[in-house]
XYZ file of C-alpha atoms in Angstrom:
762
model
C -19.696 -67.120 -13.304
C -20.627 -65.881 -16.790
C -22.533 -63.017 -15.211
C -19.477 -61.984 -13.187
C -17.363 -62.161 -16.326
C -19.737 -59.804 -18.216
C -19.852 -57.404 -15.276
C -16.040 -57.324 -15.156
C -15.783 -56.654 -18.926
C -18.398 -53.901 -18.666
C -16.464 -52.353 -15.792
C -13.227 -52.326 -17.852
C -15.028 -50.746 -20.811
C -16.497 -48.032 -18.588
C -13.071 -47.276 -17.122
C -11.501 -47.059 -20.569
C -14.310 -44.836 -21.824
C -13.873 -42.540 -18.854
C -10.139 -42.337 -19.522
C -10.608 -41.681 -23.215
C -13.254 -39.022 -22.541
C -11.582 -37.411 -19.520
C -13.132 -34.144 -18.451
C -11.427 -31.096 -19.989
C -11.236 -27.689 -18.284
C -10.648 -24.407 -20.068
C -9.609 -21.193 -18.312
C -10.485 -17.797 -19.810
C -8.714 -14.637 -18.599
C -10.180 -11.209 -19.303
C -8.358 -8.014 -20.123
C -8.188 -5.300 -17.519
C -4.757 -3.672 -17.510
C -2.996 -3.717 -14.159
C -6.014 -5.404 -12.548
C -5.285 -8.435 -14.730
C -2.475 -9.584 -12.403
C -5.334 -10.981 -10.265
C -5.311 -13.874 -12.748
C -2.018 -14.989 -11.185
C -3.789 -15.450 -7.854
C -6.579 -17.365 -9.608
C -4.067 -19.746 -11.202
C -2.260 -20.211 -7.915
C -5.448 -21.160 -6.068
C -6.590 -23.546 -8.814
C -3.226 -25.323 -8.857
C -3.051 -25.661 -5.076
C -6.480 -27.335 -5.122
C -5.688 -29.750 -7.934
C -7.963 -28.162 -10.550
C -6.516 -29.089 -13.961
C -6.157 -26.470 -16.688
C -6.280 -28.172 -20.078
C -6.703 -25.068 -22.235
C -6.152 -21.360 -21.646
C -7.249 -18.250 -23.539
C -6.961 -14.560 -22.796
C -7.128 -11.008 -24.008
C -4.709 -8.155 -23.291
C -3.355 -8.671 -19.773
C -5.157 -12.001 -19.764
C -3.137 -12.912 -22.877
C 0.119 -12.107 -21.071
C -0.788 -14.204 -18.010
C -2.248 -16.995 -20.136
C 0.752 -16.931 -22.457
C 3.170 -17.169 -19.543
C 1.268 -20.150 -18.158
C 1.187 -21.833 -21.568
C 4.943 -21.200 -21.949
C 5.697 -23.145 -18.774
C 5.813 -20.417 -16.125
C 4.302 -21.188 -12.729
C 2.174 -18.664 -10.807
C 5.148 -18.081 -8.488
C 7.367 -17.392 -11.504
C 4.808 -14.893 -12.807
C 4.536 -13.122 -9.475
C 8.317 -12.636 -9.400
C 8.226 -11.217 -12.924
C 5.448 -8.726 -12.205
C 7.046 -7.572 -8.941
C 10.486 -7.101 -10.507
C 12.178 -3.828 -11.430
C 12.585 -5.220 -14.937
C 8.807 -5.405 -15.399
C 8.463 -1.797 -14.200
C 10.891 -0.839 -16.951
C 8.962 -2.795 -19.591
C 5.632 -1.240 -18.733
C 6.999 2.313 -18.439
C 9.247 2.120 -21.499
C 12.293 2.940 -19.370
C 15.545 1.412 -20.544
C 17.370 -0.348 -17.725
C 20.371 1.660 -16.542
C 22.760 -1.165 -17.360
C 21.770 -0.922 -21.045
C 22.097 2.861 -21.397
C 24.745 3.661 -23.994
C 26.026 7.083 -23.034
C 28.579 7.247 -25.856
C 25.761 7.850 -28.348
C 23.888 10.458 -26.317
C 23.718 13.958 -27.716
C 24.747 17.071 -25.784
C 21.744 18.264 -23.713
C 19.998 21.338 -25.032
C 16.906 23.422 -24.254
C 14.614 21.574 -26.668
C 10.961 21.020 -25.730
C 9.670 19.321 -28.862
C 11.036 18.011 -32.144
C 9.681 17.551 -35.658
C 11.200 14.805 -37.853
C 10.932 14.658 -41.622
C 12.709 13.626 -44.837
C 13.662 16.125 -47.506
C 11.513 14.297 -50.095
C 8.354 14.110 -47.964
C 5.772 16.663 -47.038
C 6.204 18.181 -43.619
C 3.021 17.474 -41.752
C 2.308 17.211 -38.052
C 1.909 13.717 -36.656
C 0.539 12.801 -33.288
C 2.582 10.108 -31.516
C 1.066 6.630 -31.794
C 2.195 5.585 -28.343
C 3.012 7.042 -24.943
C 5.238 4.190 -23.817
C 8.322 3.160 -25.812
C 8.101 -0.561 -26.726
C 11.820 -1.417 -26.890
C 12.190 -2.983 -23.452
C 8.949 -4.936 -23.728
C 9.604 -6.251 -27.231
C 12.973 -7.724 -26.289
C 11.682 -9.026 -22.938
C 8.854 -10.910 -24.684
C 11.457 -12.362 -27.020
C 13.438 -13.691 -24.044
C 10.396 -14.954 -22.144
C 8.520 -16.715 -24.950
C 11.216 -17.529 -27.506
C 12.248 -20.974 -26.217
C 8.677 -22.170 -25.628
C 7.647 -21.022 -29.096
C 10.565 -22.937 -30.636
C 9.649 -26.079 -28.697
C 6.027 -25.759 -29.869
C 7.179 -25.256 -33.466
C 5.097 -22.052 -33.692
C 1.905 -24.022 -32.941
C 0.164 -22.811 -29.790
C -1.508 -26.225 -29.399
C 1.927 -27.696 -28.639
C 2.687 -25.450 -25.676
C 2.605 -26.632 -22.078
C -1.123 -25.878 -22.245
C -2.861 -25.175 -25.590
C -3.334 -21.405 -25.839
C -5.326 -18.777 -27.726
C -5.270 -14.995 -27.560
C -7.250 -12.282 -29.283
C -6.121 -9.089 -31.041
C -8.048 -6.441 -32.985
C -7.828 -5.520 -36.668
C -9.098 -1.938 -36.733
C -9.194 -1.864 -40.546
C -11.839 -4.611 -40.757
C -13.235 -3.892 -37.269
C -12.926 -7.573 -36.364
C -11.212 -9.676 -33.768
C -8.231 -11.804 -34.819
C -7.744 -15.175 -33.104
C -4.034 -15.965 -32.787
C -3.163 -19.672 -32.529
C 0.119 -20.072 -34.397
C 3.204 -18.131 -35.409
C 5.394 -15.979 -33.189
C 4.081 -16.328 -29.621
C 5.787 -13.154 -28.369
C 4.303 -11.062 -31.194
C 0.844 -12.587 -30.685
C 0.824 -11.636 -27.007
C 2.361 -8.242 -27.745
C -0.464 -7.585 -30.250
C -3.175 -8.680 -27.830
C -2.017 -6.252 -25.102
C -1.374 -3.210 -27.335
C -3.778 -0.804 -25.647
C -4.414 2.121 -28.050
C -2.153 5.160 -27.540
C -0.271 3.531 -24.646
C 1.711 1.037 -26.750
C 2.843 1.057 -30.360
C 0.770 -1.302 -32.548
C 2.553 -4.103 -34.417
C 2.019 -5.934 -37.684
C 1.382 -9.674 -38.008
C 1.074 -10.957 -41.575
C 0.937 -7.334 -42.817
C -2.058 -6.548 -40.597
C -1.759 -3.801 -38.001
C -3.088 -5.183 -34.705
C -4.214 -3.597 -31.462
C -5.477 -4.719 -28.073
C -7.939 -7.619 -28.308
C -10.137 -5.960 -25.692
C -11.407 -3.528 -28.294
C -13.639 -6.257 -29.765
C -13.517 -9.162 -27.315
C -12.275 -8.538 -23.793
C -13.436 -11.896 -22.405
C -12.954 -14.596 -25.085
C -15.137 -17.389 -23.687
C -16.573 -17.882 -27.170
C -13.048 -18.377 -28.520
C -12.369 -20.986 -25.838
C -15.633 -22.789 -26.613
C -15.235 -22.783 -30.389
C -11.513 -23.590 -30.490
C -11.318 -26.302 -27.788
C -14.914 -27.253 -26.821
C -14.019 -28.043 -23.163
C -16.425 -29.685 -20.702
C -15.957 -26.901 -18.169
C -15.057 -23.236 -18.660
C -13.769 -21.214 -15.733
C -13.658 -17.484 -16.364
C -11.585 -14.945 -14.446
C -13.052 -11.469 -14.941
C -11.375 -8.256 -13.775
C -12.911 -5.798 -16.252
C -16.296 -4.433 -17.228
C -17.906 -2.320 -19.907
C -17.391 1.422 -19.764
C -20.332 3.604 -18.675
C -22.195 5.789 -21.159
C -20.139 8.648 -22.603
C -20.370 12.049 -20.962
C -20.756 15.075 -23.214
C -18.077 16.946 -21.205
C -15.645 14.021 -20.835
C -13.568 13.255 -23.936
C -11.929 10.254 -22.250
C -15.290 8.549 -21.752
C -16.156 9.336 -25.369
C -12.925 7.768 -26.648
C -13.432 4.701 -24.448
C -16.850 4.086 -25.938
C -15.619 4.685 -29.494
C -12.677 2.310 -29.166
C -14.118 -0.499 -27.045
C -17.087 -2.624 -28.069
C -19.373 -3.922 -25.365
C -18.305 -7.367 -24.145
C -20.481 -10.178 -22.788
C -18.761 -11.135 -19.516
C -20.798 -14.290 -18.948
C -19.386 -17.806 -19.274
C -21.260 -19.352 -22.195
C -20.648 -23.016 -21.271
C -23.496 -24.769 -19.400
C -21.024 -25.842 -16.720
C -19.233 -22.513 -16.710
C -18.122 -20.725 -13.553
C -17.142 -17.068 -13.155
C -14.524 -15.747 -10.743
C -14.763 -11.969 -10.328
C -12.289 -10.634 -7.733
C -13.245 -7.426 -5.951
C -10.479 -5.035 -7.015
C -10.239 -1.282 -6.541
C -10.079 0.768 -9.725
C -6.513 1.457 -10.891
C -4.947 2.974 -13.998
C -4.263 0.644 -16.935
C -0.488 0.726 -16.294
C -0.458 1.351 -12.515
C 1.204 -1.775 -11.119
C 1.968 -0.289 -7.689
C -0.655 -2.560 -6.046
C 0.371 -5.783 -7.816
C 0.801 -7.898 -4.682
C -2.585 -6.995 -3.174
C -4.363 -7.509 -6.522
C -2.810 -10.983 -6.879
C -4.010 -11.759 -3.353
C -7.525 -10.616 -4.292
C -7.609 -13.087 -7.191
C -6.375 -15.873 -4.927
C -8.874 -15.114 -2.150
C -11.879 -14.971 -4.486
C -10.919 -18.290 -6.086
C -10.554 -19.974 -2.691
C -14.027 -18.720 -1.774
C -15.444 -20.421 -4.875
C -13.347 -23.576 -4.840
C -16.100 -25.777 -3.416
C -18.491 -24.700 -6.173
C -15.798 -25.415 -8.756
C -15.169 -28.850 -7.241
C -18.823 -29.754 -7.639
C -18.371 -29.553 -11.417
C -14.709 -30.499 -11.847
C -14.061 -34.074 -10.794
C -10.636 -34.364 -12.442
C -7.671 -33.777 -10.162
C -3.964 -33.158 -10.674
C -1.690 -32.899 -7.655
C 0.717 -29.932 -7.409
C 3.689 -32.336 -7.415
C 2.552 -34.044 -10.599
C 1.821 -30.717 -12.273
C 5.223 -29.306 -11.315
C 6.951 -32.437 -12.634
C 5.061 -32.072 -15.907
C 5.988 -28.388 -16.137
C 9.636 -29.143 -15.328
C 9.768 -31.782 -18.069
C 8.364 -29.241 -20.568
C 10.842 -26.549 -19.538
C 13.777 -28.970 -19.699
C 13.009 -29.562 -23.372
C 13.198 -25.852 -24.248
C 16.221 -24.947 -26.388
C 18.688 -22.450 -24.933
C 18.483 -18.952 -26.380
C 21.773 -19.020 -28.288
C 22.022 -16.786 -31.360
C 23.719 -18.264 -34.387
C 23.267 -15.304 -36.748
C 21.870 -11.794 -36.654
C 20.018 -10.803 -39.807
C 19.263 -7.165 -40.573
C 16.194 -6.081 -42.539
C 14.931 -2.645 -43.572
C 18.316 -1.019 -44.352
C 20.544 -0.531 -47.376
C 23.625 -2.714 -47.845
C 25.968 0.050 -46.593
C 23.787 0.667 -43.547
C 23.841 -3.052 -42.761
C 27.651 -2.932 -42.855
C 27.598 -0.123 -40.273
C 25.216 -2.009 -37.989
C 27.103 -5.312 -38.216
C 30.487 -3.664 -37.632
C 29.194 -1.740 -34.668
C 27.325 -4.478 -32.896
C 28.006 -8.057 -33.790
C 31.366 -8.420 -35.519
C 30.106 -11.613 -37.238
C 30.289 -13.522 -33.943
C 28.563 -16.886 -33.637
C 26.841 -18.610 -30.734
C 26.134 -15.435 -28.795
C 23.973 -15.733 -25.670
C 20.822 -13.646 -25.733
C 22.110 -11.406 -22.917
C 25.105 -10.365 -25.036
C 22.802 -9.573 -27.942
C 20.565 -7.597 -25.607
C 23.432 -5.281 -24.696
C 24.193 -4.678 -28.364
C 20.499 -4.253 -29.208
C 20.184 -1.315 -26.832
C 23.425 0.168 -28.124
C 21.867 0.257 -31.556
C 18.653 1.814 -30.235
C 20.755 4.580 -28.644
C 21.909 5.639 -32.108
C 19.873 8.650 -33.209
C 19.909 7.375 -36.804
C 17.565 4.533 -35.774
C 13.865 5.128 -35.123
C 12.689 1.633 -34.204
C 13.742 -2.019 -34.125
C 11.348 -4.970 -34.236
C 13.147 -8.131 -33.077
C 12.103 -11.662 -34.037
C 13.599 -15.095 -33.225
C 13.581 -17.945 -35.725
C 14.579 -21.408 -34.475
C 16.860 -23.481 -36.724
C 16.048 -27.111 -36.020
C 19.245 -28.464 -37.607
C 21.538 -26.452 -35.290
C 19.181 -26.119 -32.311
C 20.046 -22.430 -32.280
C 18.255 -19.240 -33.235
C 18.591 -16.596 -35.892
C 17.718 -13.120 -34.657
C 15.979 -10.954 -37.248
C 16.108 -7.222 -36.583
C 13.692 -5.224 -38.693
C 15.229 -1.758 -38.403
C 13.439 1.434 -39.304
C 15.807 4.302 -40.062
C 14.984 7.647 -38.488
C 14.052 10.650 -40.605
C 16.957 12.613 -42.114
C 15.932 15.987 -40.708
C 15.066 16.968 -37.146
C 13.837 20.420 -36.131
C 13.829 21.161 -32.398
C 12.184 24.033 -30.558
C 12.354 25.071 -26.923
C 13.885 27.547 -24.520
C 12.879 29.016 -21.188
C 10.090 31.303 -19.996
C 11.047 33.001 -16.747
C 9.871 35.568 -14.217
C 13.404 37.034 -14.276
C 15.102 38.512 -17.366
C 16.591 35.230 -18.599
C 13.891 34.349 -21.132
C 15.261 32.653 -24.224
C 14.140 30.826 -27.349
C 15.958 27.800 -28.743
C 15.871 26.441 -32.301
C 17.963 23.607 -33.731
C 18.093 21.873 -37.095
C 19.867 18.578 -37.605
C 20.583 16.549 -40.708
C 21.405 12.857 -40.163
C 22.810 10.359 -42.607
C 24.372 6.969 -42.323
C 25.878 4.369 -44.586
C 29.139 2.655 -43.686
C 29.703 5.622 -41.358
C 27.152 7.785 -39.547
C 27.103 11.557 -39.887
C 25.112 14.336 -38.278
C 25.215 18.088 -38.936
C 23.699 20.542 -36.469
C 22.848 24.246 -36.583
C 21.298 25.847 -33.506
C 20.673 29.189 -31.889
C 19.698 30.511 -28.467
C 18.057 33.953 -28.505
C 17.543 35.923 -25.325
C 18.408 39.083 -23.458
C 20.695 37.307 -21.016
C 22.160 34.621 -23.277
C 22.556 34.397 -27.044
C 24.463 31.776 -28.995
C 24.863 30.036 -32.341
C 26.539 26.733 -33.077
C 27.441 24.747 -36.183
C 28.552 21.192 -35.435
C 29.378 18.041 -37.369
C 29.875 14.564 -35.932
C 31.171 11.459 -37.709
C 30.714 8.032 -36.092
C 32.919 5.149 -37.202
C 31.801 1.588 -36.474
C 34.430 -0.909 -35.342
C 35.167 -3.205 -32.414
C 35.934 0.023 -30.515
C 33.658 2.676 -32.055
C 34.915 6.257 -32.189
C 33.537 9.631 -33.155
C 35.161 12.755 -34.510
C 33.357 15.999 -33.802
C 34.036 19.545 -34.907
C 32.132 22.702 -34.030
C 32.107 26.485 -34.295
C 30.359 28.281 -31.425
C 29.569 31.923 -30.626
C 28.232 32.969 -27.176
C 27.184 36.143 -25.416
C 26.198 36.519 -21.751
C 24.687 39.847 -20.721
C 24.553 40.172 -16.929
C 22.373 42.955 -15.504
C 23.207 45.750 -13.117
C 20.001 45.170 -11.159
C 17.544 42.330 -10.863
C 14.599 42.862 -13.171
C 11.532 40.826 -13.981
C 10.048 39.695 -17.226
C 10.991 42.110 -20.038
C 11.859 45.324 -18.200
C 14.865 47.084 -19.754
C 17.436 48.272 -17.228
C 20.493 49.617 -19.066
C 23.415 49.701 -19.336
C 24.526 46.211 -18.416
C 27.474 46.000 -16.067
C 29.032 42.901 -17.639
C 28.932 41.451 -21.128
C 30.934 38.318 -21.949
C 31.537 37.129 -25.502
C 33.193 33.930 -26.604
C 33.745 32.292 -29.948
C 35.743 29.186 -30.694
C 36.379 26.301 -33.020
C 36.935 22.831 -31.635
C 37.690 19.321 -32.799
C 37.266 16.236 -30.630
C 37.895 12.504 -30.657
C 35.691 10.295 -28.450
C 35.472 6.619 -27.621
C 33.314 4.613 -25.206
C 34.390 3.531 -21.735
C 31.828 0.775 -21.235
C 28.127 1.438 -21.658
C 27.775 4.409 -19.359
C 30.914 6.444 -19.902
C 33.204 7.874 -22.533
C 36.692 9.286 -23.010
C 37.189 12.418 -25.025
C 40.144 14.520 -26.094
C 39.382 17.955 -27.492
C 41.333 20.878 -28.979
C 40.074 24.476 -28.794
C 41.054 27.696 -30.510
C 39.106 30.415 -28.762
C 38.684 34.148 -28.519
C 36.902 35.625 -25.500
C 36.004 39.219 -24.830
C 34.563 40.804 -21.658
C 33.173 44.336 -21.400
C 32.688 45.470 -17.817
C 32.733 48.315 -15.328
C 34.948 47.976 -12.285
C 32.530 49.973 -10.123
C 28.829 50.782 -10.134
C 29.288 54.484 -10.894
C 28.735 54.743 -14.617
C 26.252 56.217 -17.056
C 24.875 55.594 -20.506
C 27.661 57.550 -22.216
C 30.496 55.719 -20.497
C 32.526 53.032 -22.226
C 33.368 49.797 -20.476
C 36.767 48.329 -19.761
C 37.632 45.422 -22.003
C 39.630 42.259 -21.434
C 40.358 39.955 -24.345
C 41.820 36.488 -24.035
C 42.824 34.708 -27.223
C 43.938 31.155 -26.443
C 44.504 27.587 -27.584
C 43.796 24.655 -25.305
C 43.757 20.893 -25.220
C 41.417 18.957 -22.950
C 41.162 15.376 -21.741
C 37.868 14.216 -20.253
C 36.351 11.124 -18.677
C 32.603 11.234 -18.133
C 30.287 8.639 -16.571
C 26.628 9.632 -16.737
C 23.404 7.825 -15.807
C 21.372 10.863 -14.703
C 17.762 10.390 -15.770
C 17.009 13.991 -16.758
C 18.961 16.794 -18.389
C 17.786 19.184 -15.671
C 16.395 18.445 -12.189
C 17.496 14.803 -12.258
C 16.257 12.590 -9.419
C 18.116 9.341 -10.072
C 21.440 8.150 -11.428
C 24.885 9.682 -11.102
C 27.467 11.792 -12.917
C 31.211 11.440 -12.528
C 33.276 13.800 -14.648
C 37.014 14.498 -14.648
C 38.482 17.161 -16.937
C 42.109 18.178 -17.341
C 43.019 21.110 -19.579
C 46.053 23.094 -20.685
C 45.505 26.704 -21.861
C 47.970 29.038 -23.584
C 46.884 32.514 -24.642
C 47.292 36.272 -24.693
C 45.541 38.513 -22.173
C 44.848 41.994 -23.503
C 43.398 44.835 -21.404
C 41.854 47.965 -22.984
C 40.745 50.573 -20.398
C 37.342 52.253 -20.611
C 36.200 55.753 -19.636
C 35.782 54.902 -15.936
C 39.077 53.011 -15.522
C 41.626 54.149 -12.950
C 44.523 52.663 -14.920
C 44.405 54.196 -18.412
C 47.308 52.163 -19.794
C 46.579 49.244 -22.152
C 48.105 45.959 -21.095
C 49.087 42.702 -22.807
C 50.694 39.530 -21.429
C 50.932 35.819 -22.196
C 49.036 33.550 -19.800
C 49.549 29.774 -19.561
C 48.139 27.372 -17.033
C 46.780 23.920 -16.374
C 43.480 23.200 -14.689
C 41.557 20.149 -13.536
C 37.963 19.738 -12.424
C 36.258 16.828 -10.685
C 32.457 16.624 -10.409
C 30.534 13.840 -8.704
C 26.739 14.115 -8.591
C 24.993 11.120 -7.001
C 21.377 10.163 -6.213
C 20.678 7.198 -3.961
C 17.804 4.742 -4.172
C 14.443 6.088 -3.139
C 13.409 5.585 0.497
C 9.672 6.062 0.838
C 8.960 9.444 -0.771
C 12.551 10.673 -0.401
C 15.534 10.454 -2.710
C 18.751 11.690 -1.133
C 21.764 12.832 -3.073
C 24.974 14.778 -2.855
C 27.224 16.832 -5.104
C 30.987 17.141 -4.736
C 33.021 19.423 -6.958
C 36.679 20.435 -6.822
C 38.702 22.649 -9.113
C 42.436 23.300 -9.345
C 44.293 25.790 -11.512
C 47.753 27.370 -11.379
C 46.419 30.343 -13.315
C 47.885 33.743 -12.416
C 45.766 36.768 -11.646
C 44.658 38.912 -14.577
C 45.261 42.648 -14.918
C 42.492 43.724 -12.514
C 40.120 42.264 -9.978
C 37.050 42.009 -12.257
C 39.035 40.367 -15.075
C 40.596 37.942 -12.587
C 37.210 36.912 -11.205
C 35.798 36.585 -14.737
C 38.598 34.246 -15.768
C 38.225 32.025 -12.694
C 35.982 28.964 -12.395
C 32.493 29.287 -10.944
C 30.446 26.907 -8.802
C 26.863 26.737 -10.152
C 25.023 23.722 -8.714
C 21.417 24.593 -9.616
C 19.828 26.256 -12.664
C 19.442 29.887 -11.546
C 23.063 30.038 -10.359
C 24.155 29.639 -14.014
C 22.528 32.991 -14.801
C 24.098 35.102 -12.031
C 27.568 36.578 -11.648
C 28.282 35.158 -8.194
C 31.631 36.661 -7.142
C 31.858 34.788 -3.779
C 31.472 31.463 -5.586
C 34.373 31.915 -8.031
C 37.955 30.861 -7.438
C 41.008 29.332 -9.088
C 41.133 26.594 -6.466
C 38.095 25.409 -4.553
C 36.109 22.479 -3.219
C 32.347 22.375 -2.774
C 29.958 19.895 -1.215
C 26.183 19.804 -1.184
C 23.346 17.618 0.066
C 20.001 17.144 -1.666
C 16.624 15.769 -0.632
C 14.106 15.193 -3.414
C 10.618 14.517 -2.066
C 8.285 12.887 -4.590
C 4.942 14.615 -4.009
C 3.358 12.881 -7.009
C 4.645 10.898 -9.972
C 5.588 14.109 -11.812
C 6.009 16.666 -9.014
C 9.098 16.892 -6.803
C 10.066 19.156 -3.943
C 13.837 19.667 -4.027
C 15.755 20.951 -1.012
C 19.444 21.612 -1.638
C 22.239 23.139 0.491
C 25.877 23.699 -0.536
C 29.131 24.785 1.088
C 31.756 26.462 -1.111
C 35.344 26.575 0.181
C 37.881 28.603 -1.852
C 41.552 27.889 -1.203
C 42.505 31.536 -1.551
C 39.698 34.022 -2.037
C 40.338 36.867 -4.459
C 40.006 40.305 -2.920
C 39.869 43.719 -4.595
C 42.620 46.224 -3.772
C 42.082 49.974 -3.612
C 43.565 50.386 -7.095
C 41.062 47.763 -8.409
C 43.736 45.093 -8.903
C 43.341 41.658 -7.339
C 45.230 39.764 -4.664
C 44.665 36.624 -2.648
C 43.287 36.515 0.864
C 44.697 34.156 3.463
C 44.219 30.452 2.766
C 40.836 28.992 3.820
C 39.927 32.369 5.321
C 36.258 32.327 4.243
C 33.627 29.954 2.987
C 30.135 30.542 1.656
C 26.739 28.845 1.628
C 24.070 28.665 -1.021
C 20.769 26.827 -1.006
C 17.604 26.251 -2.960
C 14.087 25.034 -2.332
C 12.252 24.205 -5.560
C 8.939 22.713 -6.578
C 9.337 21.033 -9.978
C 6.636 19.743 -12.264
C 8.133 17.432 -14.894
C 5.811 18.230 -17.784
C 5.882 16.496 -21.186
C 7.740 19.449 -22.727
C 10.104 20.221 -19.867
C 10.280 21.231 -16.201
C 8.118 23.948 -14.703
C 9.751 25.156 -11.498
C 9.263 27.667 -8.696
C 12.471 28.240 -6.751
C 13.400 30.138 -3.617
C 17.191 30.537 -3.577
C 19.814 31.885 -1.189
C 23.370 33.091 -1.964
C 25.522 34.130 0.992
C 27.460 37.400 0.814
C 25.579 38.710 -2.208
C 24.039 42.192 -2.253
C 20.654 40.574 -2.871
C 21.037 37.140 -1.245
C 17.472 35.888 -1.822
C 15.583 35.278 -5.030
C 12.220 33.870 -6.032
C 12.047 32.703 -9.632
C 9.636 30.814 -11.883
C 10.875 28.970 -14.976
C 9.171 26.927 -17.655
C 11.769 25.116 -19.704
C 15.497 24.535 -19.521
C 18.315 26.807 -18.380
C 20.872 25.135 -20.623
C 23.514 26.599 -22.933
C 25.905 25.536 -25.661
C 29.217 24.249 -24.237
C 31.881 26.801 -23.217
C 35.529 26.591 -24.246
C 36.764 27.600 -20.786
C 34.734 25.110 -18.688
């Protein structure tokens, strides 16, 4: 009996010892860019087979996946995140359309590059530190990890699973092990691949991707947690030797130290999915890569089970995860605190965005955050959440970096036709309680020349407004014949000049639209010949129109590019009243030698709707509808009447041609577009348009104008264009057709933008 008693006591002791010293499993996830999503499949397979994960560590993409798991996200949750449109925006730096704040966008111009500087600093060239803008990602990490970090009290040991990640301090050339503090910033530091993403500071230390010094942190797992078993998921390898003719391979070897991809624990196991090579940020194969991680883990599950005797059922694990997530505090913002600005600048920001509101949900703050980023006075914002235990709410700290005061922009267009131009713009920006910007620019070319001086004042309030004033001078010099490059064919048959002053008041209409009312005082002058029989010694006829006008405009704009857009839409409605004096001065070839002067008054309205639909395979379909109405009377002669009418110019080259058949005082036009994505940056655009004038202007024998019968004629135009969207601007080769023109076909190459300063008459 005594013997049985001792055996029973020994059995109890053994059971208790086993419980106290339960086997612990650590999972290590390597870096590897887009290939790292295979870790999701690894986690999924381990969970389905009851393999416990007691600790997790990762580098770069492994830090993101490991951090998500430690923050209470299941593999299914992660898969949804990585397959979402939102993730595509984070990784590409694209701001979601619903957060675009069009009210703050500047008027498109022909700029290719810009140089930013302060008046008290040396002007020196700086290479960009990142290709991908971090704004979307920084705020997304805040949303994803903020609640878990608050629950863990900034201690990564208190997460759903204790977690470590690795970043790199390039100043000391050492790895940095991150185990406490701001979880979102720790993960953001660990995945900051050089040149792709902007580095961030933690405790005043600038940190980069952990893969530079330790891309597979099994040693960190072993030293920090000392688990019984280490399972490693490896989707990366060391780069091959540098090639003397390959600078990329040289940079890779300079930046990345060689990593030991073995599992250092005696009972360690390595899972190495077979994944095709993809670009660091190419997530187009996410689903198949996840499946590869899952399949490889299933193949090795029996070997893993031989070493891992602990078991946790999926139901029990999910219940544990649910209990953790239920304890997370809601992301409610009590206060927004601004750092990095002067007191007056803080007033501007607070008035514009937050209005001293309390208990704002994070989604509301997100909308305002992107509004602030849209302001060209702001260079960067680093957001940070601090949990207030007494209120169970968060304070949002925004560390704002003001943009440089001065911006110099350079650009233009290089063309195979005589429309080459150079563009230069200088801007001075300042903001305190109000924001101000002052712009001087010039376009210089044979076809188009212009200068503009503009000032804009932004006032922050619950409904922000801007007041803008400008002085603009234009000249368009149309050519008698088509020429190429810099050939000089003189004289020109039509020169248009315009100068005006304007003042405008604008206010937002939601995030993507604005209302604007604008007053113009303008003087326009046109020199032209009414026939093609003229010589160098002849003088042109001249029509002057000196007018005042007031304009009302509504504009909704989500187009993704300022020229050759392939997504988004534009809806614009303009109504304008004009009152002016038409003056005609005959030239040496005029039939009517009598000067002429008359008052002209009219109203006009223009509706433009440009729409691109969602991509289907390689194709993006779109359409353009435009209608124009005016009760304007005919001018003194046919040429002056056509010049004063509105023109339909749906693609870039059409803006540079005097297309008589496509001008009218009343018209409607419709076009269809098919944009075929040949590669990520190369599109083939096929466009066709129908132009229907209400009453076409016709030239009488005495060179005056009259109207043809209603809806008598209609005209077609079309374009087929290959566009390369380069970092500085579009390079395009276009074959165009214009019905009823003397030369209906054209082939033209352009590098840059065919864009002009705004007209008073448009």
